[in-house]
Amino acid sequence: MRFLFFILFCSKCYTTIAQDKITSFIQVDSTNFKKLNPYALRGEMDAVFEILEVADDNSLTEKQLIKKKNYYKRFLYRAENYNYNTSDPQIIDILNRFQNYWRSIIIEKVDQKLADSLFRGEMNFFLKKHYKPKFSLDEIDQDYYSLFKSYFKDKGMHGFAMAKTGHLYDLYLWKNEDEIVYDIVLPEGSTEKVPVVFMKNFISYGWSHYTTFGQSFSGGWVTPTKLFCVEETYDKNSEKFKISYVSHEGQHFLDKKIFPKLKQTDLEFRAKLAELSLAKKTINNLIKNFIIYSKNDTSDAHSFANYMVIKLLAKEVFDSEFESDIEKWKQIPHVRINEISLRLLKEHSSNLKALGAKSIEEYITKF
């Protein structure tokens, strides 16, 4: 039994965005069209379509015009010719179900708890019908995450479903992978020997890839035993890979052992400080991205971590509350940013340990 969500084919339903956001995009052209991406990355599609509605087509590049049309095709008209990268009808069915669920929340504004409950029941029934017919729905509900992993394995694939990325249940699914062991030296001095799994040939990169048309999505993640990396995202010889992936995820790997109950916001705060304590060539780009994708909202772990990193750095460097002018940041030597970031990371470690390393759940959200 499949739960179907209803679509409103009307762009005028995107009128709930705050007035300050609307006025920010009165003159949308090719130079600021990219500002829609941070909203899309957070699933704030009302803001995305406000930007698209006021964008002057005559001032957009050809690629931007195509992207604008694709947003309407995917999210309003449901007229997209989607490339599933598989011919397996069950996998296609799963992906369609996830996309329907994502749209139900970010487009149709179905109540989050209701949508989650209905979708979880729907996916439990899928497993019973296609994979574990002898299991009761209650038994499946107790172990649906592991069951999906084994289901994908039996299909000759790798992946997981029904863990949450941000506020939405997510789907990551790929066909091939290789594993390499790295020795990771972290900013505070420890060295971790960590297996890195390089994932290739994706079927689903998760909901952020879906909402941004592949412009932004997770390049990897960490488990208690391994790191996982989307191979196509990185040049393995680049600082982006060595620092923004290996050191960032390596910091997660260590922190999950030292601070086992620490929540995502603090984990991301620490990993971003680790990046800034090591980066040289990419430091200005890191700061720029942290500014662009920052939001003073504790419900969004990545965005709030970005916000707190820039806030604390700005206090040290400029004696200001928050500095969003990247040109000012470019005037600061990377060595100074490295030093301040490392000190902030060490101070955070000290505070967490003083509060109880094994029990502390959050810290920066209480600032």
XYZ file of C-alpha atoms in Angstrom:
367
model
C 0.000 0.000 0.000
C 1.588 3.210 -1.105
C 0.926 6.605 0.423
C 0.517 9.270 -2.232
C 1.087 12.939 -1.595
C -0.750 15.579 -3.571
C 1.047 18.231 -5.608
C -0.141 21.800 -5.995
C 0.730 22.903 -9.506
C 1.027 26.541 -8.621
C 4.157 28.561 -8.103
C 2.176 31.128 -6.101
C 2.065 28.724 -3.144
C 5.598 29.925 -2.262
C 4.583 33.050 -0.377
C 5.583 32.176 3.173
C 9.194 33.344 2.903
C 10.171 36.209 5.195
C 10.031 39.649 3.636
C 13.754 40.284 4.130
C 14.537 37.286 1.915
C 12.161 38.486 -0.813
C 13.620 41.972 -0.984
C 17.145 40.549 -1.111
C 16.410 39.057 -4.520
C 14.347 41.755 -6.264
C 17.070 42.032 -8.933
C 18.149 38.477 -9.608
C 20.644 38.092 -12.448
C 23.473 35.744 -13.398
C 25.753 37.191 -10.710
C 23.502 36.403 -7.750
C 21.403 33.527 -9.091
C 23.707 31.193 -7.196
C 22.293 32.554 -3.942
C 19.405 30.132 -4.248
C 21.719 27.171 -3.556
C 22.077 27.645 0.233
C 18.279 27.628 0.526
C 17.981 24.539 -1.680
C 20.660 22.803 0.395
C 18.545 23.320 3.520
C 15.352 22.282 1.744
C 13.895 25.803 1.993
C 12.154 25.583 -1.351
C 9.789 28.479 -0.704
C 12.850 30.742 -0.790
C 14.197 28.990 -3.888
C 11.017 29.613 -5.844
C 10.761 33.220 -4.664
C 14.198 33.741 -6.210
C 13.235 31.907 -9.389
C 10.022 33.901 -9.783
C 11.753 37.285 -9.708
C 14.782 36.188 -11.743
C 15.015 38.041 -15.067
C 15.463 35.373 -17.746
C 17.219 37.865 -20.021
C 19.984 38.343 -17.468
C 20.622 34.636 -16.772
C 23.227 32.457 -18.454
C 22.141 29.516 -20.581
C 23.016 27.078 -17.796
C 21.048 29.110 -15.279
C 18.005 29.203 -17.543
C 18.157 25.424 -17.877
C 18.460 25.060 -14.124
C 15.471 27.361 -13.566
C 13.341 25.288 -15.943
C 14.516 22.087 -14.289
C 13.424 23.306 -10.857
C 9.891 23.844 -12.147
C 9.883 20.486 -13.949
C 11.111 18.573 -10.903
C 9.241 20.213 -8.059
C 6.067 21.738 -9.504
C 5.130 20.100 -12.771
C 6.503 16.604 -12.021
C 7.525 16.422 -15.700
C 11.193 15.467 -15.260
C 12.784 12.638 -17.235
C 14.803 11.396 -14.257
C 17.943 9.273 -14.752
C 17.778 6.472 -12.178
C 21.109 4.866 -13.181
C 19.499 1.439 -12.767
C 16.899 -0.708 -14.473
C 15.925 -2.594 -11.311
C 12.183 -1.877 -10.839
C 12.301 -2.253 -7.046
C 15.194 0.184 -6.692
C 13.426 2.648 -8.971
C 10.313 2.242 -6.825
C 12.312 2.980 -3.652
C 13.842 6.101 -5.167
C 10.442 7.338 -6.318
C 9.058 6.823 -2.820
C 11.899 8.827 -1.270
C 11.460 11.650 -3.762
C 7.730 11.759 -3.035
C 8.474 11.921 0.683
C 11.061 14.700 0.279
C 8.680 16.764 -1.839
C 5.806 16.186 0.601
C 7.728 18.107 3.276
C 9.762 20.708 1.386
C 7.181 21.514 -1.311
C 3.728 20.505 -0.083
C 4.471 21.445 3.553
C 2.995 18.249 5.002
C 3.463 18.201 8.768
C 6.909 16.743 9.508
C 5.796 14.210 12.122
C 2.888 13.046 9.995
C 5.012 12.684 6.856
C 7.736 10.831 8.772
C 5.263 8.436 10.356
C 3.482 7.669 7.093
C 6.722 7.222 5.185
C 8.271 4.970 7.803
C 5.172 2.767 7.725
C 5.256 2.759 3.931
C 8.888 1.644 3.806
C 8.331 -1.018 6.476
C 5.578 -2.442 4.286
C 7.934 -2.342 1.283
C 10.441 -4.511 3.163
C 7.741 -6.950 4.201
C 6.399 -7.267 0.660
C 9.714 -7.497 -1.197
C 12.245 -8.804 1.313
C 10.970 -10.197 4.634
C 7.430 -11.521 4.127
C 7.601 -13.681 7.250
C 8.466 -10.727 9.479
C 5.731 -8.744 11.186
C 5.643 -4.991 10.567
C 6.604 -4.452 14.213
C 9.665 -6.680 13.784
C 10.672 -4.787 10.666
C 10.176 -1.448 12.386
C 12.603 -2.490 15.108
C 15.409 -3.130 12.601
C 14.516 -1.364 9.337
C 17.907 0.365 8.987
C 19.887 -2.904 9.059
C 17.295 -4.656 6.912
C 17.658 -2.066 4.152
C 21.450 -2.447 4.234
C 21.172 -6.213 3.811
C 18.460 -5.784 1.160
C 20.778 -3.575 -0.922
C 23.633 -6.042 -0.407
C 21.476 -8.858 -1.741
C 20.830 -6.669 -4.781
C 24.600 -6.439 -5.384
C 24.708 -2.815 -4.239
C 25.885 -0.795 -1.253
C 23.870 1.725 0.688
C 21.584 2.671 3.495
C 18.127 4.091 3.841
C 15.983 5.644 6.576
C 18.735 7.337 8.564
C 18.120 11.080 8.752
C 20.238 13.779 7.140
C 19.101 16.970 8.810
C 15.321 16.757 9.139
C 14.623 14.234 6.372
C 14.917 10.461 6.023
C 17.599 9.873 3.428
C 18.781 7.388 0.821
C 22.397 6.773 -0.209
C 22.927 4.007 -2.733
C 25.928 3.125 -4.898
C 27.109 0.191 -7.025
C 30.889 -0.087 -6.467
C 33.484 0.662 -3.792
C 37.197 0.269 -2.942
C 38.943 0.554 0.433
C 42.309 2.167 1.343
C 43.792 2.588 4.853
C 45.077 6.096 5.701
C 47.160 7.401 8.608
C 45.392 10.626 9.584
C 47.269 13.233 11.633
C 44.749 15.472 13.412
C 45.230 19.084 14.607
C 45.438 18.294 18.324
C 48.289 15.850 17.728
C 46.800 12.366 17.552
C 47.244 9.979 14.609
C 44.432 7.694 13.539
C 44.771 4.709 11.197
C 41.444 4.715 9.377
C 40.033 2.685 6.468
C 38.516 4.936 3.789
C 35.861 3.421 1.522
C 35.707 5.121 -1.893
C 32.156 4.893 -3.245
C 31.462 4.950 -6.991
C 28.617 4.756 -9.489
C 25.831 6.276 -7.398
C 22.115 5.739 -7.746
C 21.192 8.156 -4.955
C 23.399 10.769 -3.273
C 20.743 11.855 -0.787
C 18.130 14.588 -0.642
C 20.524 17.576 -0.748
C 21.817 16.388 -4.137
C 18.185 16.161 -5.249
C 17.255 19.686 -4.093
C 20.394 21.347 -5.511
C 20.593 19.339 -8.767
C 23.954 17.956 -7.701
C 25.545 21.288 -6.851
C 25.822 20.478 -3.133
C 25.745 17.159 -1.330
C 27.665 15.135 1.214
C 31.108 14.143 -0.026
C 31.413 11.522 2.675
C 30.646 10.482 6.224
C 32.025 8.517 9.138
C 31.025 5.306 10.924
C 32.589 3.885 14.105
C 34.999 1.773 12.008
C 35.447 3.483 8.617
C 35.242 6.672 6.594
C 33.146 6.741 3.423
C 34.089 9.010 0.516
C 32.232 9.897 -2.701
C 35.234 9.329 -4.980
C 34.146 11.584 -7.853
C 34.045 14.583 -5.518
C 37.777 14.760 -4.827
C 41.236 14.926 -6.352
C 43.114 12.758 -3.839
C 46.220 14.957 -4.120
C 44.346 18.164 -3.363
C 44.052 20.074 -0.109
C 40.298 19.741 -0.478
C 40.626 15.969 -0.126
C 43.432 15.862 2.438
C 41.892 18.486 4.737
C 38.230 19.095 3.916
C 37.548 15.389 3.646
C 40.263 13.334 5.399
C 40.939 15.678 8.334
C 37.294 16.729 8.669
C 35.977 13.155 8.742
C 39.003 11.976 10.711
C 38.096 14.509 13.409
C 34.610 13.007 13.485
C 36.125 9.527 13.735
C 38.195 10.481 16.793
C 35.486 12.594 18.441
C 32.927 9.814 18.267
C 35.289 7.686 20.367
C 36.204 10.389 22.900
C 32.769 12.066 23.102
C 30.353 9.203 22.272
C 27.153 11.144 23.008
C 28.134 14.449 21.380
C 25.489 15.650 18.911
C 26.009 16.625 15.302
C 26.175 20.406 15.781
C 29.209 20.230 18.065
C 30.787 17.494 15.948
C 30.509 19.672 12.837
C 31.795 22.720 14.722
C 34.898 20.779 15.717
C 35.495 19.304 12.266
C 35.220 22.729 10.608
C 37.717 24.170 13.098
C 40.006 21.244 12.280
C 39.832 22.196 8.591
C 40.624 25.844 9.300
C 43.518 24.937 11.592
C 45.231 23.058 8.732
C 44.166 24.729 5.476
C 46.455 26.998 3.471
C 45.521 27.283 -0.212
C 41.834 26.633 0.403
C 41.335 28.689 3.548
C 39.611 31.660 1.871
C 37.257 29.353 0.024
C 36.449 27.519 3.261
C 35.618 30.759 5.047
C 33.529 31.933 2.082
C 31.509 28.724 2.084
C 31.065 28.783 5.857
C 29.665 32.313 5.537
C 27.364 31.484 2.618
C 26.020 28.335 4.269
C 25.688 29.751 7.781
C 22.453 30.216 9.674
C 21.768 31.089 13.289
C 19.385 28.176 13.699
C 20.210 25.338 16.084
C 17.866 22.953 14.240
C 20.253 22.916 11.257
C 23.508 21.374 12.516
C 25.765 22.189 9.562
C 24.525 25.739 9.076
C 24.640 26.553 12.783
C 28.148 25.108 13.095
C 29.224 27.348 10.192
C 27.628 30.319 11.924
C 29.389 29.657 15.237
C 32.788 29.119 13.585
C 32.587 32.470 11.755
C 31.135 34.204 14.805
C 33.955 33.096 17.118
C 36.660 33.742 14.525
C 35.267 37.208 13.768
C 35.346 38.028 17.466
C 39.041 37.143 17.598
C 40.122 38.649 14.273
C 37.906 41.713 13.861
C 36.389 42.149 17.341
C 32.974 41.989 15.687
C 29.872 39.859 16.178
C 29.939 38.308 12.687
C 31.918 39.261 9.577
C 30.445 38.293 6.202
C 32.760 40.321 3.946
C 35.109 37.757 2.387
C 37.408 40.516 1.120
C 38.218 41.419 4.721
C 38.982 37.787 5.511
C 41.357 37.601 2.533
C 43.544 40.226 4.193
C 44.209 37.942 7.155
C 47.250 35.594 6.827
C 46.231 31.942 6.818
C 48.696 31.271 9.662
C 46.670 33.492 11.973
C 43.430 31.740 11.059
C 45.191 28.393 11.590
C 46.376 29.410 15.064
C 43.060 30.829 16.252
C 41.105 27.852 14.913
C 43.389 25.383 16.673
C 43.088 27.304 19.933
C 39.279 27.361 19.652
C 39.292 23.620 18.964
C 41.490 22.928 21.993
C 39.321 25.157 24.194
C 36.231 23.303 23.027
C 37.904 19.957 23.811
C 38.847 21.172 27.281
C 35.312 22.389 27.998
C 33.751 19.125 26.812
C 36.100 17.063 28.966
C 35.448 19.264 31.994
C 31.705 18.685 31.550
C 32.205 14.940 31.125
C 33.591 13.466 27.912
C 31.455 10.326 28.060
C 28.182 12.110 28.850
C 28.289 15.547 27.206
C 25.739 15.892 24.377
C 25.968 19.543 23.322
C 27.844 22.700 24.149
C 27.876 25.423 21.469
C 24.065 25.505 21.215
C 24.068 26.881 24.784
C 26.252 29.910 23.983
